[in-house]
Coordinates of C-alpha atoms in Angstrom, one line a residue:
Chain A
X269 CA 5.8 -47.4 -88.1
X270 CA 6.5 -44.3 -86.4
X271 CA 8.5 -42.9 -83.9
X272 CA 11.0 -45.2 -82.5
X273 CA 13.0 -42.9 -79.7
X274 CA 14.8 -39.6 -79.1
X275 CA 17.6 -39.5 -81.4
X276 CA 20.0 -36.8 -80.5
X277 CA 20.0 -33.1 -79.5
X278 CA 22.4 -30.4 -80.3
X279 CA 23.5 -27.6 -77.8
X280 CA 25.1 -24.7 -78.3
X281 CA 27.9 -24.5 -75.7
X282 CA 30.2 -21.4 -75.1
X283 CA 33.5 -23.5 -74.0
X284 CA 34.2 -26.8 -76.2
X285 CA 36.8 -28.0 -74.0
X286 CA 35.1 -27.1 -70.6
X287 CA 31.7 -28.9 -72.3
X288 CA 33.8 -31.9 -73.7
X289 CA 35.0 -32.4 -70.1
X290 CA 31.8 -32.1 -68.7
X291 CA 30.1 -34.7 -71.6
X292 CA 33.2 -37.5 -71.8
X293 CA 34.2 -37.1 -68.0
X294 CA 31.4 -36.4 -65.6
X295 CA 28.5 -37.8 -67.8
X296 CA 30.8 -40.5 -69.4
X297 CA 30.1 -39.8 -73.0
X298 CA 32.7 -40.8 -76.2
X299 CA 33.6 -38.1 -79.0
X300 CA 32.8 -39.7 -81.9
X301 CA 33.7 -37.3 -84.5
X302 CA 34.4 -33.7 -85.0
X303 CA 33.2 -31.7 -88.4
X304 CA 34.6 -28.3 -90.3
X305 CA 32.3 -25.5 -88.5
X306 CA 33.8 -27.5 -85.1
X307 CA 30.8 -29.2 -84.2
X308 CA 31.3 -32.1 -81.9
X309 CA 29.5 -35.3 -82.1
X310 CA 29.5 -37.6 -78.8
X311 CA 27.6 -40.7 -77.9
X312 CA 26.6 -42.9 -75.2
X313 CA 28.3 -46.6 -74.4
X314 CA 25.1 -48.4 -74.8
X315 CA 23.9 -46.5 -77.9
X316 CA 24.5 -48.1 -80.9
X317 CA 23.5 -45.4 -83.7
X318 CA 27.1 -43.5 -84.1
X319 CA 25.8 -40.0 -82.0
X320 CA 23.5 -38.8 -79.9
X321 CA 24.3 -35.4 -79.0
X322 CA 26.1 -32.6 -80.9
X323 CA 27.7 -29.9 -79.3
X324 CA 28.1 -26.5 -81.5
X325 CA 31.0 -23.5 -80.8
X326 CA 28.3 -20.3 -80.2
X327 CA 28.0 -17.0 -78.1
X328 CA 25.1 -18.2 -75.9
X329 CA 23.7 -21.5 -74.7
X330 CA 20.5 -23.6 -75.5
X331 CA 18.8 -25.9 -77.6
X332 CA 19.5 -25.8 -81.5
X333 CA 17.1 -28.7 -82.2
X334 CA 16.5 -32.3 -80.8
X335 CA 15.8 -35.1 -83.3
X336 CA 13.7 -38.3 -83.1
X337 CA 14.0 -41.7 -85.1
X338 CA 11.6 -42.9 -87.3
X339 CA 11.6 -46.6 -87.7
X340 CA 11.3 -46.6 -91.9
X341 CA 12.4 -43.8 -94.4
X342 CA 8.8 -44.3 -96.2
X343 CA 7.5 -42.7 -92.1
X344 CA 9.2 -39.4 -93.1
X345 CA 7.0 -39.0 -96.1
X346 CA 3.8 -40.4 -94.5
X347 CA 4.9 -38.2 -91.4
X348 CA 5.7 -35.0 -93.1
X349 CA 2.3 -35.2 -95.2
X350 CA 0.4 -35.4 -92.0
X351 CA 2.6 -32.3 -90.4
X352 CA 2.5 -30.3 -93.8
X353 CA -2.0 -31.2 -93.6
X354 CA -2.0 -29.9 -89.7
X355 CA -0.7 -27.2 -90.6
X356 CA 2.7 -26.9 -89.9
X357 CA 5.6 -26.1 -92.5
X358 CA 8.1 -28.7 -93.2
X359 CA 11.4 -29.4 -95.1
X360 CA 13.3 -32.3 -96.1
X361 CA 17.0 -31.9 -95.4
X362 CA 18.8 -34.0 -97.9
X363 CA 21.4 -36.9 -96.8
X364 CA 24.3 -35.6 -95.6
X365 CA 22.7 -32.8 -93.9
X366 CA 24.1 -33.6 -91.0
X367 CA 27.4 -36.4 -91.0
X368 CA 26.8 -40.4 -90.8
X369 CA 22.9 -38.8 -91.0
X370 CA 19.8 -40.2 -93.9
X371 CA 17.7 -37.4 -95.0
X372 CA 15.9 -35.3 -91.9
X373 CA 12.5 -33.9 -92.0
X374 CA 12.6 -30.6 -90.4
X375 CA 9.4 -28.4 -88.4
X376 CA 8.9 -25.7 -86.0
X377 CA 6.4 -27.4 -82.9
X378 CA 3.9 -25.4 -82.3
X379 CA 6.2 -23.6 -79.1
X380 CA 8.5 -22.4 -82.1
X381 CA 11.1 -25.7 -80.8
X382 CA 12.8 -26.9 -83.8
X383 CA 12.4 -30.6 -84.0
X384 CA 13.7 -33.0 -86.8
X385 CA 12.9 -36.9 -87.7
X386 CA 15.4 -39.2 -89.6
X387 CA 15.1 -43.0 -90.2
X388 CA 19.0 -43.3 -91.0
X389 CA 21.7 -43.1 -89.2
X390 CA 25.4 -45.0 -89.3
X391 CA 25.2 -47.8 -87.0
X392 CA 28.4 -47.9 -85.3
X393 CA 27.7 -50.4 -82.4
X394 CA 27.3 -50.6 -78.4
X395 CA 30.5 -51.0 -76.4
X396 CA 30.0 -54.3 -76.0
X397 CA 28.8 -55.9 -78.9
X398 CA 25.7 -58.2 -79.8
X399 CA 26.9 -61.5 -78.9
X400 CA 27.8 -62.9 -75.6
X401 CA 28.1 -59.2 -74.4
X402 CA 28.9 -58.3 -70.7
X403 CA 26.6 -56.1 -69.2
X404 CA 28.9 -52.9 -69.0
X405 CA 32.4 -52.4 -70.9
X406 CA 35.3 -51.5 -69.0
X407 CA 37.0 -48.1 -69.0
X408 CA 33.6 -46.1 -68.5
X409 CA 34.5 -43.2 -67.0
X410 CA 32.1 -40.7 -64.5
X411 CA 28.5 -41.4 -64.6
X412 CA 28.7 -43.5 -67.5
X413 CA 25.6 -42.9 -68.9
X414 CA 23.8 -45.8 -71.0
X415 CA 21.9 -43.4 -73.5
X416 CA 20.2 -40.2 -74.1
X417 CA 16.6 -40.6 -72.5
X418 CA 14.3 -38.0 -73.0
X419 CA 14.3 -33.5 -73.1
X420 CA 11.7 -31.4 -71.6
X421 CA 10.9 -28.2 -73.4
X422 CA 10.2 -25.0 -71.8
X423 CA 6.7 -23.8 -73.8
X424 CA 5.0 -19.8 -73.4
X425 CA 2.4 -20.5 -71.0
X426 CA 0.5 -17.2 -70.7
X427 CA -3.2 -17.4 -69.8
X428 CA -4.2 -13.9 -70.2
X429 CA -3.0 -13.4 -73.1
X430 CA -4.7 -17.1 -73.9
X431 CA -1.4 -18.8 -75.0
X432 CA -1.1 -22.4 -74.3
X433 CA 2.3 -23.9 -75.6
X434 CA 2.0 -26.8 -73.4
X435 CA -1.0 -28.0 -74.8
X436 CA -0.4 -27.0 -78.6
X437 CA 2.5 -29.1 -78.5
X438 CA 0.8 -32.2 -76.9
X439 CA -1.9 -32.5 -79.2
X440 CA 0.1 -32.1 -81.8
X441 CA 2.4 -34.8 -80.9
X442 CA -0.4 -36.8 -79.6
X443 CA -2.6 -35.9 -83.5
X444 CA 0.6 -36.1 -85.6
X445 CA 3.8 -37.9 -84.5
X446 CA 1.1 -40.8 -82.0
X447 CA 2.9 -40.2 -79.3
X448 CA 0.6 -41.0 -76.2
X449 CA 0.0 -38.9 -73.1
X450 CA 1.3 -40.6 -70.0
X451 CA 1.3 -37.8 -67.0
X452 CA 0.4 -33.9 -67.1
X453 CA -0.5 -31.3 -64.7
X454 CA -3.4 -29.5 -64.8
X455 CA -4.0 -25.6 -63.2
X456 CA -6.3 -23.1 -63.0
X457 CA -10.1 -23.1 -62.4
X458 CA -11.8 -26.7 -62.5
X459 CA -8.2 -27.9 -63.9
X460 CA -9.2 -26.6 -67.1
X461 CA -5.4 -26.0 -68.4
X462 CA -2.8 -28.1 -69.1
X463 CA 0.6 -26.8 -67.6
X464 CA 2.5 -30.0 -68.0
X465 CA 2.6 -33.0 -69.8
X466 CA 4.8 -35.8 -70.4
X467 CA 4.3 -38.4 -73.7
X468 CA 5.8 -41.5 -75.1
X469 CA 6.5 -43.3 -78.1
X470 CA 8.6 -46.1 -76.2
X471 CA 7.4 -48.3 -73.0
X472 CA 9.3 -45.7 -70.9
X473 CA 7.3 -43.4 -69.0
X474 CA 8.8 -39.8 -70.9
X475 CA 10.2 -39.7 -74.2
X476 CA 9.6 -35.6 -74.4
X477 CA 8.2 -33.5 -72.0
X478 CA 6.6 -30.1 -72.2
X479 CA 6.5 -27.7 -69.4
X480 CA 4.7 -24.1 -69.6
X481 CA 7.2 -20.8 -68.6
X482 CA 7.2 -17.4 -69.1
X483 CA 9.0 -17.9 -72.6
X484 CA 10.5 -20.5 -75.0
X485 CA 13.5 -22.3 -74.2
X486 CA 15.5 -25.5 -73.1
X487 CA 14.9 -27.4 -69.7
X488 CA 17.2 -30.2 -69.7
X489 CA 17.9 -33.1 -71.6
X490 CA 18.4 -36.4 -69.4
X491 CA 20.9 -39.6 -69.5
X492 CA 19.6 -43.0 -68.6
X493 CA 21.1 -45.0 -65.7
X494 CA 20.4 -48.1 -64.1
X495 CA 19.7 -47.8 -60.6
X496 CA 19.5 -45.0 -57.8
X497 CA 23.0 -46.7 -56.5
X498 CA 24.2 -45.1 -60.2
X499 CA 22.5 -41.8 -59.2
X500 CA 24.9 -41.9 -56.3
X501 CA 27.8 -42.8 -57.8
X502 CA 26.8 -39.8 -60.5
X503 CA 26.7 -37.7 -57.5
X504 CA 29.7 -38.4 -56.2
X505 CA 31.7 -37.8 -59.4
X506 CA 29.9 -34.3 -59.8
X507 CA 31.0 -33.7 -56.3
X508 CA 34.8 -34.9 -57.7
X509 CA 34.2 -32.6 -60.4
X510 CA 32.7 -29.4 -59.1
X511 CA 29.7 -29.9 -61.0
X512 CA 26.8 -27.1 -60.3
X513 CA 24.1 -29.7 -59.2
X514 CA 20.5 -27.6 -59.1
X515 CA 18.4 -30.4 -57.2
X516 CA 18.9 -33.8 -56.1
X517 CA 20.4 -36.7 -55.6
X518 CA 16.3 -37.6 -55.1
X519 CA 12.7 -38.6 -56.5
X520 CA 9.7 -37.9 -59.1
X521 CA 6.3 -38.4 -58.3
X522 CA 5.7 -37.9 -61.7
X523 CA 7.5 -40.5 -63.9
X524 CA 8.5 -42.0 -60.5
X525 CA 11.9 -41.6 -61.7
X526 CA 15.0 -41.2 -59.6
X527 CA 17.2 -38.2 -60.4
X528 CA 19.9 -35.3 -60.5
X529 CA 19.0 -31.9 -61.9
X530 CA 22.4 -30.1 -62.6
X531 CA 24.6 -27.8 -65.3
X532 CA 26.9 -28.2 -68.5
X533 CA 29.9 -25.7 -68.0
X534 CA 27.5 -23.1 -70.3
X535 CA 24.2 -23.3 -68.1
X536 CA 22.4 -25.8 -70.0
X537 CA 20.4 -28.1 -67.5
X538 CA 21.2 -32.4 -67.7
X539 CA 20.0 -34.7 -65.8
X540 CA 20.6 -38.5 -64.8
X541 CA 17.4 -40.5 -64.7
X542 CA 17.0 -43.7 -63.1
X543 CA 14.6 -46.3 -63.3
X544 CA 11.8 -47.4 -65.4
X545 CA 9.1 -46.4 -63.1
X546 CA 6.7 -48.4 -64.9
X547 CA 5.6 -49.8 -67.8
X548 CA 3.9 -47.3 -70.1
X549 CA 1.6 -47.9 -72.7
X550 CA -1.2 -45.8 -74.8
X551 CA -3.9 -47.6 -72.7
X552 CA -2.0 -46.8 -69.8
X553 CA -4.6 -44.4 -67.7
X554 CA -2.9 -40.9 -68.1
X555 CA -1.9 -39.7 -64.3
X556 CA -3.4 -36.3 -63.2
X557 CA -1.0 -34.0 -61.0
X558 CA -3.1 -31.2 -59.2
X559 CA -1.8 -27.7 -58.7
X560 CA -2.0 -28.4 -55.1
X561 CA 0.1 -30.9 -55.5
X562 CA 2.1 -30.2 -58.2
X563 CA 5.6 -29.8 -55.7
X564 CA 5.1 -33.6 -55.0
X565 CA 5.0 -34.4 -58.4
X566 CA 8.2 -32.6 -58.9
X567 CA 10.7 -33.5 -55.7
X568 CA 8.1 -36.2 -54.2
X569 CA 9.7 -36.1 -50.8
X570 CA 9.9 -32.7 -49.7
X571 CA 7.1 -31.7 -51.9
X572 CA 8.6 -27.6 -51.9
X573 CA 8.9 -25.8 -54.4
X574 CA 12.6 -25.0 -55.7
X575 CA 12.5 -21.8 -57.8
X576 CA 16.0 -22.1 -59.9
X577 CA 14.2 -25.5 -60.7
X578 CA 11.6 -23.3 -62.8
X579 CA 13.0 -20.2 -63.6
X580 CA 16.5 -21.3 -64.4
X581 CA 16.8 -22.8 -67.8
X582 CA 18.8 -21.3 -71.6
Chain B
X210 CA 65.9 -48.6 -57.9
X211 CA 67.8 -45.7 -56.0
X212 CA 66.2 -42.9 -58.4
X213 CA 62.8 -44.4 -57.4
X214 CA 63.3 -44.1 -53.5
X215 CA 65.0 -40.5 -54.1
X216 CA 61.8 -39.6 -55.9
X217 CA 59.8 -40.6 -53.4
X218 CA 61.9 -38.6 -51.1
X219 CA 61.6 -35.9 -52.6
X220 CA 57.1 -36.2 -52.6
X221 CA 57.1 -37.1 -49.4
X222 CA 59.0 -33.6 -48.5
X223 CA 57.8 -31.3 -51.0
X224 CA 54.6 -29.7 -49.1
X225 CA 52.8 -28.0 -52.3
X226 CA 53.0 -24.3 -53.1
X227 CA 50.6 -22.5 -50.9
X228 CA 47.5 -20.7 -53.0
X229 CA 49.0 -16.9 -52.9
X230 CA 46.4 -14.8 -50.8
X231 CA 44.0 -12.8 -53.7
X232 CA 42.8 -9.1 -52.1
X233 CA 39.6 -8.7 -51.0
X234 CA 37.6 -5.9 -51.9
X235 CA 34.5 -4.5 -50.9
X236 CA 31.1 -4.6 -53.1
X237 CA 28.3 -2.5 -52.3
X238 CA 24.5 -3.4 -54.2
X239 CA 23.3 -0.2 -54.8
X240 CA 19.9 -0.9 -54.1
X241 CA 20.0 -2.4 -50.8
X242 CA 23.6 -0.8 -49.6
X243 CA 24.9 -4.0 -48.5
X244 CA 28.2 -4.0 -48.5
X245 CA 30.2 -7.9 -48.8
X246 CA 33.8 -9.2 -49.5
X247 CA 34.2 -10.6 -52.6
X248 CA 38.3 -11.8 -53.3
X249 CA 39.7 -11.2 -57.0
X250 CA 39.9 -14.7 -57.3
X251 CA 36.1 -15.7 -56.9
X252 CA 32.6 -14.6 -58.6
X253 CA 30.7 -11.6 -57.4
X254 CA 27.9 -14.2 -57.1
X255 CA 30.0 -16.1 -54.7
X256 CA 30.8 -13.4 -52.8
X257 CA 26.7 -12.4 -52.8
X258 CA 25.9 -15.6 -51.1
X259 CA 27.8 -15.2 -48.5
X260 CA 25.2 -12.2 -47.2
X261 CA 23.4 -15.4 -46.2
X262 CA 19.8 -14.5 -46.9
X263 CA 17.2 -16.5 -49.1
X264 CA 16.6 -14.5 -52.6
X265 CA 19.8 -14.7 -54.0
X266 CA 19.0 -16.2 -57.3
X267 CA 22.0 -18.7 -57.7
X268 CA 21.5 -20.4 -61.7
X269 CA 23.7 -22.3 -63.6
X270 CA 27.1 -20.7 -62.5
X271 CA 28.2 -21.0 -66.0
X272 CA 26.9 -17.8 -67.7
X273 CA 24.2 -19.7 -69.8
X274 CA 20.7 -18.7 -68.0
X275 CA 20.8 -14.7 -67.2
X276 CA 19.5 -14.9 -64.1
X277 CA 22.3 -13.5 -62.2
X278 CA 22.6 -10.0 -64.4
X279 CA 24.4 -7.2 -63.1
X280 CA 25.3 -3.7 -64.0
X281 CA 28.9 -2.7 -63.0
X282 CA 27.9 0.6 -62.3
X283 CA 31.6 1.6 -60.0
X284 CA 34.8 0.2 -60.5
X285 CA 36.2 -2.7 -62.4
X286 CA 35.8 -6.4 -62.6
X287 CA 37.4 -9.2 -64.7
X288 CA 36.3 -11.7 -66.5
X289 CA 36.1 -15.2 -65.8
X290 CA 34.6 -16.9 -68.5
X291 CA 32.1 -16.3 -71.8
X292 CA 28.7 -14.8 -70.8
X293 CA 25.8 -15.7 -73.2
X294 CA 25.1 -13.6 -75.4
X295 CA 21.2 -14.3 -75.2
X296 CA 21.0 -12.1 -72.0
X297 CA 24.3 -9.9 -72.4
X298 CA 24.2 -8.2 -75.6
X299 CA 27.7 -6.4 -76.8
X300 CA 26.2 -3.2 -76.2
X301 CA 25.2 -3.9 -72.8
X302 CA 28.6 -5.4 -71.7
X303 CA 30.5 -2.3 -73.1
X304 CA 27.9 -0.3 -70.4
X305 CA 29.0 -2.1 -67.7
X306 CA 26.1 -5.8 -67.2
X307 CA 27.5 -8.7 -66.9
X308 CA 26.6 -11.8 -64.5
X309 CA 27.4 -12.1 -61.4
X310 CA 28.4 -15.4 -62.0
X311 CA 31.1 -14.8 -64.5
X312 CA 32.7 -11.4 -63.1
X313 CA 35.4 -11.2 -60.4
X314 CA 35.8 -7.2 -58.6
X315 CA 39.4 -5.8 -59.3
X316 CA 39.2 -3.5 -57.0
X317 CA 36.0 -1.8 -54.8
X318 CA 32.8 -2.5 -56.9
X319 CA 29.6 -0.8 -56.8
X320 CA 26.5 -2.8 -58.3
X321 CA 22.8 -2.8 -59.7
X322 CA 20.8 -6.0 -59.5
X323 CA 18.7 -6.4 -63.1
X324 CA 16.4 -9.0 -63.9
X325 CA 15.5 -11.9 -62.3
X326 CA 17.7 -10.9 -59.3
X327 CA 15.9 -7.4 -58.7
X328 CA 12.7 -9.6 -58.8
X329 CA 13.9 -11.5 -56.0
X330 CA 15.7 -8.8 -54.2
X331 CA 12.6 -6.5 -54.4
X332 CA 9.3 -8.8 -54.4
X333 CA 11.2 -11.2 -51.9
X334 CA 13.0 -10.6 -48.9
X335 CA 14.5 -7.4 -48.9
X336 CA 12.8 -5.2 -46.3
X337 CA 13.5 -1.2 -45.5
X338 CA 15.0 -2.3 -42.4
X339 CA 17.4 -4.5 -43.7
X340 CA 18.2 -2.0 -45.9
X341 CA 18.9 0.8 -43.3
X342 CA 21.0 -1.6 -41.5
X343 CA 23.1 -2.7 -43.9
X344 CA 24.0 1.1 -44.7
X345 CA 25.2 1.9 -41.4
X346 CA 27.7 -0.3 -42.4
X347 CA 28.0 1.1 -45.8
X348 CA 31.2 1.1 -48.4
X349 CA 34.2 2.7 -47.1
X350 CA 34.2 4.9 -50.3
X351 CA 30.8 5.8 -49.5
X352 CA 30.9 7.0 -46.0

């Protein structure tokens, strides 16, 4: 029961048609369907729920909420009785609430992030099918992304004024939702404060990340490719495209993933993420980044610090 | 068969239109007095990084993060493209802030650095030399 996987996220964007070329063409996602208010709904070629990211017409940029799926409907009331006895306010948003969408149970994190969790949604199909499938269908275009992987969440880290975002939200997701810690980063005297985490629900190393900053806010949300030869190709494309690439073609220490750091037309940060890394698990030992090494962890081979990399985000 | 070959002809010959030359105009930072080019046709941020020097807080070129703000405080610039509203309110952008990122000069433009950018112009790598170099040089409107 549970958690199965990030579900989708919706962004606000300031220029549909720049961010729909940016989505379909560079990253290689399909628009799926468009509702009244001019919200559009795209979705990844190996993805077989009907959408996984929702772009919506608005004066700024950011994160409206990003959304997880639950394996069973009966999770979301065993799941929203646990939030509700933590502490945390909750509502059920009927069916409907959103289009092709079951009933979502809605909460504030404890960083003020809204998150929702849904067991429902229309199954449309991957591109190429259950049975007998090839391994990629023609006519991807750009990147061609295989799914939506994972977000990272900027949380208010401020530790004379004693707030610890970071950390509220990981034992939270760690108390509540069982996700289990795989990496963090730890500052401060004796390491006594948790500045970073990563967790998981799947066997993949990340399925959410949180990250401490001076305020609230959206880091990136990443796309899944195969191999570091895709990271390349991605490159290349964003090179074809003009894309404002902020770090990379290059690699993590931390999730030992291979990646590209770069910007939807309105600012807000993707990336492409490649590889598995390894095989995460909740016995897994949890990996401990130092603050002396925390730039290695980041960009593992120059190891330097890249400041748009942490001050940059909507 | 002969249309074909003619419109080949006529690709082969035809050498595409050449990009008409934009002005340049100058833009002076008031807080440092340097003085750069910046052509109607690209951003003031562009322009910016051509000084060269490290501190120049370049974000997510698409007017989404803030971290380029700027007050217009001389002259006029135009628009080339939405600006979020999270870091330009209306008020603000009817007294001149914008982002650098987003603006183009129409003619010679005078600027303050806010935000992020003063940060990294002021706690970074701005020295009172540079400065008092860079103002020998100084606007033409200003000398």
């Amino acid at each position: 029961m549970g958690v199965l996987r990030m579900g989708h996220a919706s962004l606000r964007v300031m220029d549909m048609d720049a961010a729909l070329r940016h989505y379909e063409d560079v990253l290689g996602l399909k628009t799926v369907m468009k509702d009244k208010d001019g919200n559009v709904y795209l979705k990844c070629w190996d993805e077989w729920d009907k959408y996984s990211l929702i772009l919506t017409p608005s004066d700024r940029a950011g994160l409206n909420h990003v959304a997880y799926k639950v394996e069973k409907e009966e999770d979301l009331d065993i799941l929203q009785k646990r939030i509700e006895d933590y502490g945390i306010a909750t509502e059920m948003l009927p069916e409907g609430s959103l289009p092709s969408t079951g009933r979502m149970l809605k909460f504030s994190l404890p960083s003020g992030h809204e998150m929702r969790l849904y067991a429902t949604k229309e199954y449309v199909g991957t591109d190429v099918g259950t049975v007998n499938p090839d391994p990629w269908p023609d006519g991807l275009k750009g990147a061609g992304a295989h799914w939506l992987d994972h977000c990272l969440l900027m949380c208010e880290l401020n530790p004379e004024k004693g707030i610890n975002r970071v950390a509220e939200n990981t034992k939270f997701m760690q108390e509540v939702l069982d996700f289990f810690l795989v990496e963090q980063v730890v500052v401060g005297p004796g390491g006594a404060m948790q500045a970073a985490t990563w967790l998981a629900r799947t066997s993949t190393p990340h399925d959410i990340a949180f990250v401490g900053g001076p305020r609230n806010g959206l880091h990136h949300i990443a796309f899944f490719l195969d191999s570091w030869d895709d990271i390349l190709k991605a490159a290349d494309v964003m090179g074809k495209h003009g894309t404002k690439i902020d770090v990379g073609p290059t690699r993590h220490g931390i999730t030992r993933g291979a990646t590209i750091y770069f910007f939807d037309p309105s600012g807000n940060r993707n990336e492409t993420f490649a590889g598995l890394g390894y095989l995460a698990q909740p016995d897994r030992p949890v990996t401990t980044w130092t603050e002396d090494k925390l730039w290695n962890g980041i960009f593992y081979h120059t190891g330097e610090p890249v400041p748009s990399f942490t001050e940059v985000y909507t | 068969m002969e249309t074909i070959e003619l419109a080949l002809g006529d690709e082969m010959t035809s050498n595409p239109a050449p990009e008409p030359e934009k002005e340049s105009h100058e833009v002076l930072l008031v807080q440092t007095g340097e003085v750069y080019a910046c052509s109607e046709n690209e951003t003031l941020l562009a322009g910016m990084c051509r000084l060269g020097r490290r501190g120049i807080p370049v974000g997510c070129l698409g007017g989404g993060c803030g971290i380029c703000k700027v007050k217009v405080v001389r002259g006029e610039v135009v628009s080339l493209g939405p600006i979020s509203r999270a870091h330009v309110s209306k008020e603000e952008e009817s007294e001149g802030y914008t982002l650098a990122c987003r603006a183009a000069p129409k003619g010679a433009v005078t600027l303050e650095v806010v935000g992020k950018m003063q940060r990294s112009f002021f706690h970074g790598f701005t020295t009172q030399q540079d400065v008092l170099r860079t103002k020998k040089g100084g606007a033409s409107w200003e000398s």
